[in-house]
């Protein structure tokens, strides 16, 4: 008989004696060991396109995949932008996440006004600090030109009266 709890493993058995009034068995309680695994990082939401010179934000979902025997894990978040002109920030440079749980930090960024229209990549890296295991998530963002008004139709409005 094996019973599993969140923090310990209980093994009951083998049965030593069984009768109509009950059973006798050996019980062993073992402390589980902590096994660390690479975190999972995905986008909770992200922009598809951004106007050059404007700001936007990304929401990440970080899952701690460590076994339940592990203590709370600190996940460091780093951001690599296309160039130094891009302003990026993981608003929470690190988050503490329990085993099996998720955190949802945001990461604002600003596209430089000098960025040409096109597709750029921002890369998010999450590192579990105790093990050093990392997960990397690239994001492609399309930079579009700021819209310009070339004409207004109709050019005038006639009032009745």
Coordinates of N, CA and C in Angstrom, one line a residue:
X1 N 0.9 -1.2 0.0 CA 0.0 0.0 0.0 C 0.9 1.2 0.0
X2 N 0.7 2.2 -0.9 CA 1.5 3.4 -1.0 C 0.5 4.6 -0.9
X3 N 0.8 5.5 0.0 CA 0.0 6.7 0.2 C 0.9 7.9 -0.1
X4 N 0.5 8.8 -0.9 CA 1.3 9.9 -1.3 C 0.7 11.2 -0.7
X5 N 1.5 11.9 0.0 CA 1.1 13.3 0.5 C 1.8 14.3 -0.2
X6 N 1.6 15.6 0.0 CA 2.3 16.6 -0.7 C 3.7 16.7 -0.3
X7 N 4.0 16.4 1.0 CA 5.4 16.6 1.5 C 6.1 15.4 1.9
X8 N 5.4 14.3 1.9 CA 6.1 13.0 2.3 C 5.4 11.8 1.6
X9 N 6.2 10.7 1.6 CA 5.7 9.5 1.0 C 5.5 8.5 2.1
X10 N 4.4 7.9 2.2 CA 4.2 6.9 3.2 C 4.0 5.5 2.6
X11 N 4.8 4.5 3.0 CA 4.7 3.2 2.5 C 4.2 2.3 3.7
X12 N 3.1 1.6 3.4 CA 2.5 0.8 4.4 C 2.5 -0.6 3.9
X13 N 3.2 -1.5 4.6 CA 3.3 -2.9 4.2 C 4.7 -3.4 4.3
X14 N 4.9 -4.6 4.2 CA 4.0 -5.6 3.8 C 3.0 -6.0 5.0
X15 N 1.9 -6.6 4.7 CA 1.0 -7.0 5.7 C 1.7 -8.2 6.5
X16 N 1.7 -8.0 7.8 CA 2.4 -9.0 8.7 C 1.4 -10.1 9.1
X17 N 0.2 -9.6 9.5 CA -0.8 -10.5 9.9 C -2.2 -10.0 9.6
X18 N -3.1 -10.8 9.1 CA -4.4 -10.4 8.8 C -5.4 -11.4 9.4
X19 N -6.5 -10.8 10.0 CA -7.5 -11.6 10.6 C -8.8 -10.9 10.4
X20 N -9.9 -11.5 10.9 CA -11.2 -10.9 10.7 C -11.4 -9.6 11.5
X21 N -10.5 -9.4 12.5 CA -10.6 -8.2 13.4 C -9.7 -7.1 13.0
X22 N -8.8 -7.3 12.0 CA -7.9 -6.3 11.6 C -6.7 -6.8 10.9
X23 N -5.7 -5.9 10.6 CA -4.5 -6.3 9.9 C -3.3 -5.6 10.7
X24 N -2.2 -6.3 10.6 CA -0.9 -5.7 11.1 C 0.0 -5.5 10.0
X25 N 0.7 -4.4 9.9 CA 1.6 -4.1 8.8 C 2.7 -3.2 9.3
X26 N 3.8 -3.2 8.5 CA 4.9 -2.3 8.8 C 4.7 -1.0 8.1
X27 N 4.9 0.1 8.8 CA 4.8 1.5 8.2 C 6.1 2.2 8.2
X28 N 6.5 2.7 7.0 CA 7.7 3.4 6.8 C 7.4 4.8 6.2
X29 N 7.9 5.9 6.9 CA 7.7 7.2 6.3 C 9.0 7.8 5.8
X30 N 9.1 8.1 4.6 CA 10.3 8.6 4.0 C 10.1 10.0 3.5
X31 N 11.1 10.9 3.8 CA 11.1 12.2 3.3 C 11.4 12.2 1.8
X32 N 10.5 12.9 1.0 CA 10.8 12.9 -0.4 C 12.0 13.7 -0.8
X33 N 12.6 13.5 -1.9 CA 13.8 14.3 -2.3 C 13.3 15.4 -3.3
X34 N 14.0 16.5 -3.3 CA 13.7 17.6 -4.2 C 14.3 17.3 -5.6
X35 N 13.5 17.3 -6.6 CA 14.0 17.2 -8.0 C 13.7 18.5 -8.7
X36 N 14.7 19.1 -9.3 CA 14.5 20.4 -10.0 C 14.4 20.2 -11.5
X37 N 13.5 21.0 -12.1 CA 13.3 20.9 -13.5 C 13.3 22.3 -14.1
X38 N 13.5 22.3 -15.4 CA 13.5 23.6 -16.2 C 12.1 24.2 -16.0
X39 N 12.1 25.5 -15.7 CA 10.8 26.2 -15.7 C 10.1 26.3 -17.1
X40 N 8.8 26.5 -17.1 CA 8.1 26.7 -18.4 C 7.8 28.2 -18.5
X41 N 8.0 28.8 -19.6 CA 7.7 30.2 -19.8 C 6.9 30.4 -21.1
X42 N 5.7 31.0 -21.0 CA 4.9 31.2 -22.1 C 4.3 32.7 -22.0
X43 N 3.7 33.1 -23.1 CA 3.1 34.5 -23.0 C 1.7 34.3 -22.5
X44 N 1.4 35.2 -21.6 CA 0.0 35.3 -21.1 C -0.8 36.2 -22.0
X45 N -0.1 37.3 -22.5 CA -0.6 38.1 -23.6 C 0.6 38.9 -24.1
X46 N 0.5 39.3 -25.4 CA 1.6 40.0 -26.0 C 1.0 40.8 -27.2
X47 N 1.7 41.9 -27.5 CA 1.2 42.7 -28.6 C 1.7 42.1 -30.0
X48 N 0.9 42.3 -31.0 CA 1.3 41.8 -32.3 C 2.1 42.8 -33.1
X49 N 1.7 44.1 -32.9 CA 2.4 45.2 -33.5 C 2.4 46.4 -32.6
X50 N 3.5 47.2 -32.8 CA 3.7 48.4 -32.0 C 4.2 49.5 -32.9
X51 N 3.7 50.7 -32.7 CA 4.1 51.9 -33.4 C 5.5 52.3 -33.0
X52 N 6.4 52.6 -33.9 CA 7.7 53.1 -33.5 C 7.6 54.3 -32.6
X53 N 8.4 54.3 -31.5 CA 8.4 55.4 -30.6 C 7.4 55.3 -29.5
X54 N 6.6 54.2 -29.5 CA 5.6 54.0 -28.4 C 6.0 52.8 -27.5
X55 N 5.2 52.7 -26.4 CA 5.5 51.7 -25.4 C 4.4 50.6 -25.4
X56 N 4.8 49.5 -25.0 CA 3.8 48.4 -24.8 C 4.3 47.5 -23.7
X57 N 3.6 46.4 -23.5 CA 3.9 45.5 -22.4 C 3.6 44.1 -22.7
X58 N 4.3 43.1 -22.1 CA 4.1 41.7 -22.3 C 3.8 41.1 -20.9
X59 N 2.9 40.2 -20.9 CA 2.6 39.4 -19.7 C 3.1 38.0 -19.9
X60 N 4.0 37.6 -19.0 CA 4.5 36.2 -19.1 C 3.8 35.3 -18.1
X61 N 3.8 34.0 -18.4 CA 3.4 33.0 -17.4 C 4.6 32.1 -17.2
X62 N 5.0 32.1 -15.9 CA 6.2 31.3 -15.5 C 5.7 30.2 -14.6
X63 N 6.0 28.9 -15.0 CA 5.5 27.8 -14.2 C 6.8 27.1 -13.6
X64 N 6.7 26.8 -12.2 CA 7.7 26.1 -11.5 C 7.5 24.6 -11.7
X65 N 8.3 23.9 -12.4 CA 8.1 22.5 -12.6 C 8.9 21.6 -11.6
X66 N 9.4 22.2 -10.6 CA 10.1 21.4 -9.6 C 9.2 20.5 -8.8
X67 N 9.7 19.4 -8.2 CA 8.9 18.5 -7.5 C 8.3 19.2 -6.2
X68 N 7.2 18.6 -5.7 CA 6.6 19.3 -4.6 C 7.5 19.2 -3.3
X69 N 8.5 18.4 -3.3 CA 9.4 18.4 -2.1 C 10.4 19.6 -2.1
X70 N 10.4 20.3 -3.2 CA 11.3 21.5 -3.3 C 10.7 22.7 -2.6
X71 N 11.6 23.5 -2.0 CA 11.1 24.8 -1.4 C 10.7 25.8 -2.5
X72 N 10.2 26.9 -2.1 CA 9.8 28.0 -3.0 C 11.0 28.3 -3.9
X73 N 10.8 28.5 -5.2 CA 11.9 28.8 -6.1 C 11.9 30.2 -6.5
X74 N 13.1 30.8 -6.6 CA 13.2 32.2 -7.2 C 13.5 32.1 -8.7
X75 N 12.8 32.7 -9.5 CA 13.0 32.7 -10.9 C 13.4 34.1 -11.4
X76 N 14.6 34.2 -11.9 CA 15.2 35.5 -12.4 C 14.7 35.7 -13.8
X77 N 14.3 36.9 -14.2 CA 13.9 37.2 -15.5 C 14.8 38.2 -16.2
X78 N 15.3 37.9 -17.3 CA 16.2 38.8 -18.1 C 15.5 39.0 -19.5
X79 N 15.8 40.2 -20.0 CA 15.2 40.6 -21.3 C 16.3 41.0 -22.2
X80 N 16.4 40.5 -23.4 CA 17.4 40.9 -24.4 C 16.6 41.5 -25.6
X81 N 16.9 42.8 -25.8 CA 16.2 43.6 -26.8 C 17.0 43.6 -28.1
X82 N 16.4 44.0 -29.2 CA 17.2 44.1 -30.5 C 18.4 45.0 -30.5
X83 N 18.3 46.1 -29.7 CA 19.5 47.0 -29.6 C 19.3 47.8 -28.3
X84 N 20.4 48.5 -28.0 CA 20.4 49.3 -26.7 C 19.4 50.4 -26.7
X85 N 18.9 50.8 -27.9 CA 17.9 51.9 -27.9 C 16.6 51.5 -27.4
X86 N 16.3 50.2 -27.5 CA 15.0 49.7 -27.0 C 15.1 49.7 -25.5
X87 N 14.1 50.2 -24.9 CA 14.0 50.3 -23.4 C 13.1 49.1 -23.0
X88 N 13.8 48.2 -22.2 CA 13.1 47.0 -21.8 C 13.3 46.8 -20.3
X89 N 12.3 46.1 -19.7 CA 12.4 46.0 -18.2 C 11.5 44.8 -17.8
X90 N 12.0 43.9 -17.0 CA 11.1 43.0 -16.4 C 10.7 43.7 -15.1
X91 N 9.5 44.1 -15.0 CA 9.0 44.9 -13.9 C 9.3 44.2 -12.6
X92 N 9.3 42.9 -12.6 CA 9.7 42.2 -11.5 C 11.0 41.4 -12.0
X93 N 12.2 41.8 -11.6 CA 13.4 41.1 -12.0 C 13.4 39.7 -11.6
X94 N 12.7 39.3 -10.5 CA 12.6 38.0 -10.1 C 11.2 37.8 -9.4
X95 N 10.8 36.5 -9.5 CA 9.5 36.2 -8.8 C 9.7 34.9 -8.1
X96 N 9.1 34.7 -6.9 CA 9.1 33.5 -6.1 C 7.9 32.7 -6.5
X97 N 8.1 31.4 -6.9 CA 7.0 30.6 -7.3 C 7.1 29.2 -6.6
X98 N 6.0 28.8 -6.0 CA 5.9 27.5 -5.4 C 5.9 26.4 -6.4
X99 N 6.4 25.2 -6.1 CA 6.4 24.0 -7.0 C 5.0 23.8 -7.5
X100 N 4.9 23.7 -8.8 CA 3.6 23.4 -9.5 C 2.7 24.6 -9.7
X101 N 3.1 25.8 -9.2 CA 2.4 27.0 -9.3 C 3.0 27.9 -10.5
X102 N 2.2 29.0 -10.8 CA 2.7 29.9 -11.8 C 2.7 31.3 -11.3
X103 N 3.5 32.2 -11.9 CA 3.5 33.6 -11.7 C 3.3 34.3 -13.0
X104 N 2.7 35.5 -12.9 CA 2.4 36.2 -14.1 C 3.0 37.6 -14.1
X105 N 4.3 37.8 -14.2 CA 4.9 39.1 -14.2 C 4.7 39.8 -15.6
X106 N 4.8 41.1 -15.5 CA 4.7 41.9 -16.8 C 6.1 42.4 -17.1
X107 N 6.2 42.8 -18.4 CA 7.5 43.3 -18.8 C 7.3 44.4 -19.9
X108 N 7.3 45.6 -19.4 CA 7.1 46.7 -20.4 C 8.3 46.9 -21.3
X109 N 8.1 47.5 -22.5 CA 9.2 47.8 -23.4 C 8.8 49.0 -24.2
X110 N 9.8 49.8 -24.7 CA 9.5 50.9 -25.6 C 10.3 50.8 -26.8
X111 N 9.7 50.9 -27.9 CA 10.3 50.9 -29.2 C 10.9 52.3 -29.5
X112 N 12.2 52.3 -29.9 CA 12.7 53.7 -30.3 C 12.0 54.3 -31.4
X113 N 11.9 55.6 -31.4 CA 11.3 56.3 -32.5 C 12.1 56.2 -33.8
X114 N 13.3 55.8 -33.7 CA 14.2 55.6 -34.9 C 14.1 54.2 -35.5
X115 N 13.3 53.3 -34.9 CA 13.2 52.0 -35.4 C 12.5 52.0 -36.7
X116 N 13.1 51.3 -37.7 CA 12.4 51.2 -39.0 C 11.3 50.2 -38.9
X117 N 10.3 50.3 -39.7 CA 9.2 49.3 -39.7 C 9.8 48.0 -40.1
X118 N 9.3 47.0 -39.4 CA 9.8 45.6 -39.6 C 9.5 44.7 -38.4
X119 N 10.1 43.5 -38.5 CA 9.9 42.5 -37.4 C 11.1 42.4 -36.6
X120 N 11.0 42.5 -35.3 CA 12.1 42.5 -34.3 C 11.8 41.4 -33.3
X121 N 12.9 40.9 -32.7 CA 12.8 39.9 -31.7 C 13.3 40.4 -30.3
X122 N 12.4 40.2 -29.3 CA 12.8 40.4 -27.9 C 12.8 39.0 -27.3
X123 N 13.9 38.7 -26.5 CA 14.0 37.4 -26.0 C 14.0 37.5 -24.4
X124 N 13.1 36.6 -23.9 CA 12.9 36.6 -22.4 C 13.6 35.3 -21.9
X125 N 14.4 35.4 -20.9 CA 15.0 34.2 -20.3 C 14.6 34.1 -18.8
X126 N 14.2 33.0 -18.4 CA 13.8 32.7 -17.0 C 14.8 31.7 -16.4
X127 N 15.4 32.0 -15.3 CA 16.4 31.1 -14.7 C 16.0 30.8 -13.3
X128 N 15.9 29.5 -13.0 CA 15.6 29.0 -11.6 C 17.0 29.2 -10.9
X129 N 17.0 30.0 -9.9 CA 18.3 30.4 -9.3 C 19.1 29.3 -8.6
X130 N 18.4 28.3 -8.0 CA 19.1 27.3 -7.2 C 19.8 26.3 -8.2
X131 N 19.1 25.9 -9.2 CA 19.6 24.9 -10.1 C 20.3 25.5 -11.3
X132 N 20.0 26.8 -11.7 CA 20.5 27.4 -12.9 C 19.8 27.0 -14.1
X133 N 18.8 26.1 -14.0 CA 18.1 25.7 -15.2 C 17.3 26.9 -15.8
X134 N 17.4 27.0 -17.2 CA 16.7 28.2 -17.8 C 15.7 27.7 -18.9
X135 N 14.8 28.7 -19.2 CA 13.9 28.5 -20.3 C 13.9 29.9 -21.0
X136 N 14.0 29.8 -22.3 CA 14.1 31.0 -23.2 C 12.8 31.1 -24.1
X137 N 12.3 32.3 -24.2 CA 11.1 32.5 -25.0 C 11.3 33.8 -25.9
X138 N 11.5 33.6 -27.2 CA 11.6 34.7 -28.1 C 10.2 35.3 -28.4
X139 N 10.1 36.6 -28.6 CA 8.9 37.2 -29.1 C 9.1 38.0 -30.3
X140 N 8.4 37.8 -31.3 CA 8.5 38.6 -32.5 C 7.5 39.7 -32.4
X141 N 7.9 41.0 -32.6 CA 7.0 42.1 -32.6 C 7.2 42.9 -33.9
X142 N 6.1 43.2 -34.5 CA 6.1 44.0 -35.7 C 6.1 45.5 -35.4
X143 N 7.1 46.2 -35.8 CA 7.1 47.7 -35.6 C 6.4 48.3 -36.9
X144 N 5.4 49.1 -36.7 CA 4.8 49.8 -37.8 C 5.0 51.3 -37.7
X145 N 4.9 52.0 -38.8 CA 5.1 53.4 -38.9 C 3.9 54.1 -38.2
X146 N 4.2 55.3 -37.7 CA 3.1 56.1 -37.1 C 2.2 56.5 -38.2
X147 N 0.9 56.3 -38.1 CA 0.0 56.7 -39.2 C 0.0 58.3 -39.4
X148 N -0.1 58.7 -40.6 CA -0.2 60.1 -40.9 C -1.5 60.4 -41.6
X149 N -2.1 61.5 -41.4 CA -3.3 61.9 -42.0 C -2.9 62.7 -43.3
X150 N -3.4 62.2 -44.4 CA -3.0 62.8 -45.7 C -4.2 63.6 -46.2
X151 N -5.4 63.3 -45.9 CA -6.5 64.1 -46.3 C -7.7 63.8 -45.4
X152 N -8.7 64.7 -45.3 CA -9.9 64.6 -44.6 C -11.0 64.7 -45.5
X153 N -11.9 63.7 -45.6 CA -13.1 63.8 -46.5 C -14.3 63.8 -45.7
X154 N -15.3 64.6 -45.9 CA -15.3 65.7 -46.8 C -14.4 66.9 -46.3
X155 N -13.9 67.7 -47.2 CA -13.0 68.8 -46.8 C -13.7 69.9 -46.1
X156 N -15.0 70.0 -46.2 CA -15.8 71.1 -45.5 C -17.1 70.5 -45.2
X157 N -17.8 71.1 -44.3 CA -19.1 70.7 -43.8 C -20.0 71.8 -44.1
X158 N -21.1 71.6 -44.8 CA -22.1 72.6 -45.1 C -23.2 72.5 -44.0
X159 N -23.5 73.6 -43.4 CA -24.6 73.6 -42.4 C -25.9 74.0 -43.1
X160 N -26.9 73.3 -42.6 CA -28.2 73.6 -43.2 C -28.8 74.8 -42.4
X161 N -29.5 75.6 -43.1 CA -30.1 76.6 -42.4 C -30.3 77.9 -43.0

